[in-house]
Coordinates of C-alpha atoms in Angstrom, one line a residue:
M1 CA -58.1 142.5 -39.1
A2 CA -59.0 141.5 -35.5
S3 CA -62.2 142.6 -33.9
P4 CA -61.7 145.4 -31.3
R5 CA -61.7 144.1 -27.9
T6 CA -64.9 144.2 -26.0
I7 CA -63.3 146.2 -23.0
Y8 CA -62.2 148.7 -25.5
L9 CA -65.8 149.0 -27.0
L10 CA -67.2 149.2 -23.5
S11 CA -64.8 152.0 -22.7
R12 CA -65.7 154.0 -25.9
L13 CA -69.5 153.5 -24.9
H14 CA -68.9 154.7 -21.5
Y15 CA -67.1 157.9 -22.7
A16 CA -69.6 158.6 -25.5
L17 CA -72.5 158.0 -23.2
R18 CA -71.1 160.2 -20.5
K19 CA -70.4 162.9 -23.0
K20 CA -74.1 162.7 -24.3
I21 CA -75.7 162.6 -20.9
D22 CA -73.5 165.6 -19.6
S23 CA -74.7 167.5 -22.8
K24 CA -78.3 166.6 -22.4
L25 CA -78.3 167.3 -18.6
A26 CA -76.4 170.7 -18.7
A27 CA -79.5 172.6 -18.6
S28 CA -80.4 171.1 -15.3
K29 CA -76.9 171.8 -14.0
L30 CA -76.4 168.0 -13.6
T31 CA -73.5 165.8 -15.0
A32 CA -73.6 161.9 -15.6
V33 CA -71.7 161.6 -12.2
K34 CA -74.2 163.7 -10.1
Y35 CA -77.1 162.0 -11.9
T36 CA -75.7 158.7 -11.1
V37 CA -75.1 159.6 -7.4
M38 CA -78.6 160.9 -7.1
S39 CA -80.0 157.7 -8.8
M40 CA -78.1 155.6 -6.3
L41 CA -80.0 157.4 -3.5
R42 CA -83.4 157.0 -5.0
G43 CA -85.7 154.7 -3.0
R44 CA -83.3 154.7 -0.1
K45 CA -83.4 156.6 3.2
S46 CA -79.8 157.4 2.9
L47 CA -76.3 156.1 2.0
S48 CA -72.9 157.0 3.8
S49 CA -70.8 159.0 1.5
A50 CA -68.3 155.9 1.8
E51 CA -70.8 153.5 0.4
I52 CA -71.6 155.9 -2.3
S53 CA -67.9 156.0 -3.2
R54 CA -67.5 152.3 -3.2
R55 CA -70.5 151.9 -5.5
Y56 CA -69.1 154.2 -8.0
S57 CA -65.6 152.6 -7.5
V58 CA -63.9 155.9 -6.7
T59 CA -62.1 157.1 -3.6
P60 CA -64.1 159.0 -0.8
Q61 CA -62.0 162.2 -1.6
S62 CA -63.0 161.9 -5.2
M63 CA -66.8 161.5 -4.6
N64 CA -66.7 164.2 -1.8
E65 CA -66.4 167.0 -4.5
T66 CA -69.6 165.6 -6.3
I67 CA -71.5 165.2 -3.0
C68 CA -70.4 168.7 -1.8
A69 CA -71.8 170.2 -5.2
L70 CA -75.1 168.4 -4.9
E71 CA -75.4 169.7 -1.2
R72 CA -74.7 173.2 -2.3
S73 CA -77.4 172.8 -5.0
N74 CA -79.9 171.7 -2.2
L75 CA -80.5 168.3 -4.0
I76 CA -79.1 166.2 -1.2
T77 CA -78.6 166.7 2.6
K78 CA -75.7 165.3 4.8
E79 CA -76.3 164.5 8.4
E80 CA -74.5 162.5 11.0
N81 CA -75.4 159.0 11.6
P82 CA -76.8 158.9 15.0
D83 CA -75.0 155.5 15.7
N84 CA -71.6 156.9 14.6
K85 CA -71.1 160.5 14.3
R86 CA -67.9 160.2 12.2
I87 CA -70.2 158.7 9.2
L88 CA -72.2 161.2 7.1
L89 CA -75.5 160.0 5.7
V90 CA -76.4 161.3 2.4
S91 CA -80.0 161.6 1.3
L92 CA -82.1 163.3 -1.5
T93 CA -84.2 166.4 -0.9
P94 CA -87.7 166.8 -2.2
M95 CA -86.0 169.1 -4.8
G96 CA -83.5 166.4 -5.6
H97 CA -86.4 163.8 -6.2
D98 CA -88.3 166.3 -8.5
L99 CA -85.1 167.0 -10.6
L100 CA -84.2 163.3 -10.7
G101 CA -87.6 162.5 -11.9
R102 CA -87.3 165.3 -14.8
C103 CA -83.8 164.0 -15.6
D104 CA -85.0 160.4 -15.8
K105 CA -87.1 161.4 -18.8
I106 CA -84.0 162.9 -20.6
I107 CA -82.2 159.6 -19.8
D108 CA -85.1 157.5 -21.3
Q109 CA -84.9 159.6 -24.4
I110 CA -81.1 158.7 -24.8
E111 CA -81.7 155.2 -24.0
T112 CA -84.3 155.1 -26.7
E113 CA -82.2 156.9 -29.2
I114 CA -79.1 154.7 -28.7
F115 CA -81.1 151.4 -28.8
S116 CA -83.3 152.4 -31.7
G117 CA -82.0 149.8 -34.0
V118 CA -81.7 146.9 -31.4
N119 CA -84.8 144.7 -30.6
R120 CA -86.2 144.4 -27.2
T121 CA -84.9 140.8 -26.7
D122 CA -81.2 141.7 -27.6
I123 CA -81.6 144.8 -25.1
D124 CA -82.8 142.5 -22.5
Q125 CA -80.1 140.0 -23.0
F126 CA -77.4 143.0 -23.2
R127 CA -78.5 144.3 -19.8
N128 CA -78.5 140.7 -18.3
T129 CA -74.9 140.2 -19.8
L130 CA -73.8 143.6 -18.5
Q131 CA -75.0 142.9 -14.9
A132 CA -73.0 139.6 -14.9
V133 CA -70.0 141.1 -16.1
N134 CA -70.5 144.2 -13.8
K135 CA -70.9 141.8 -10.7
A136 CA -67.9 139.8 -11.7
A137 CA -65.6 143.1 -12.1
M138 CA -67.0 144.5 -8.9
S139 CA -66.3 141.1 -6.9
S140 CA -62.8 141.0 -8.0
P141 CA -60.0 141.5 -5.5
E142 CA -59.0 144.8 -6.8
N143 CA -62.3 146.3 -5.9

């Protein structure tokens, strides 16, 4: 019997992690997608909603729902770009920073749990491999 395709395994892992993250973050009223968007904003003054969409590989229309939900929860703010009023800049609020810090601890626990049987060297190599594959996938003409 042939081994499962690597892409299939990555896809299964993605959905399993998303389900686990959604479950663990539910008490904070966040989802894996919302957490990821907030993480993208960490350490940055702001990003345009279009840039967030590109980084997450979804259409701006798809990302708009998530951004609006985060804004309604006072976790992010949107303001016009002073150089181009058609561009909305998104940034974390102090409340968003605080919640992100608390959720980071939950994500750390999930990582510890799922990698508990893997040694540090293999984890580091896995991360490097994922970064290289992600870079190649994101630079393909379809993206």
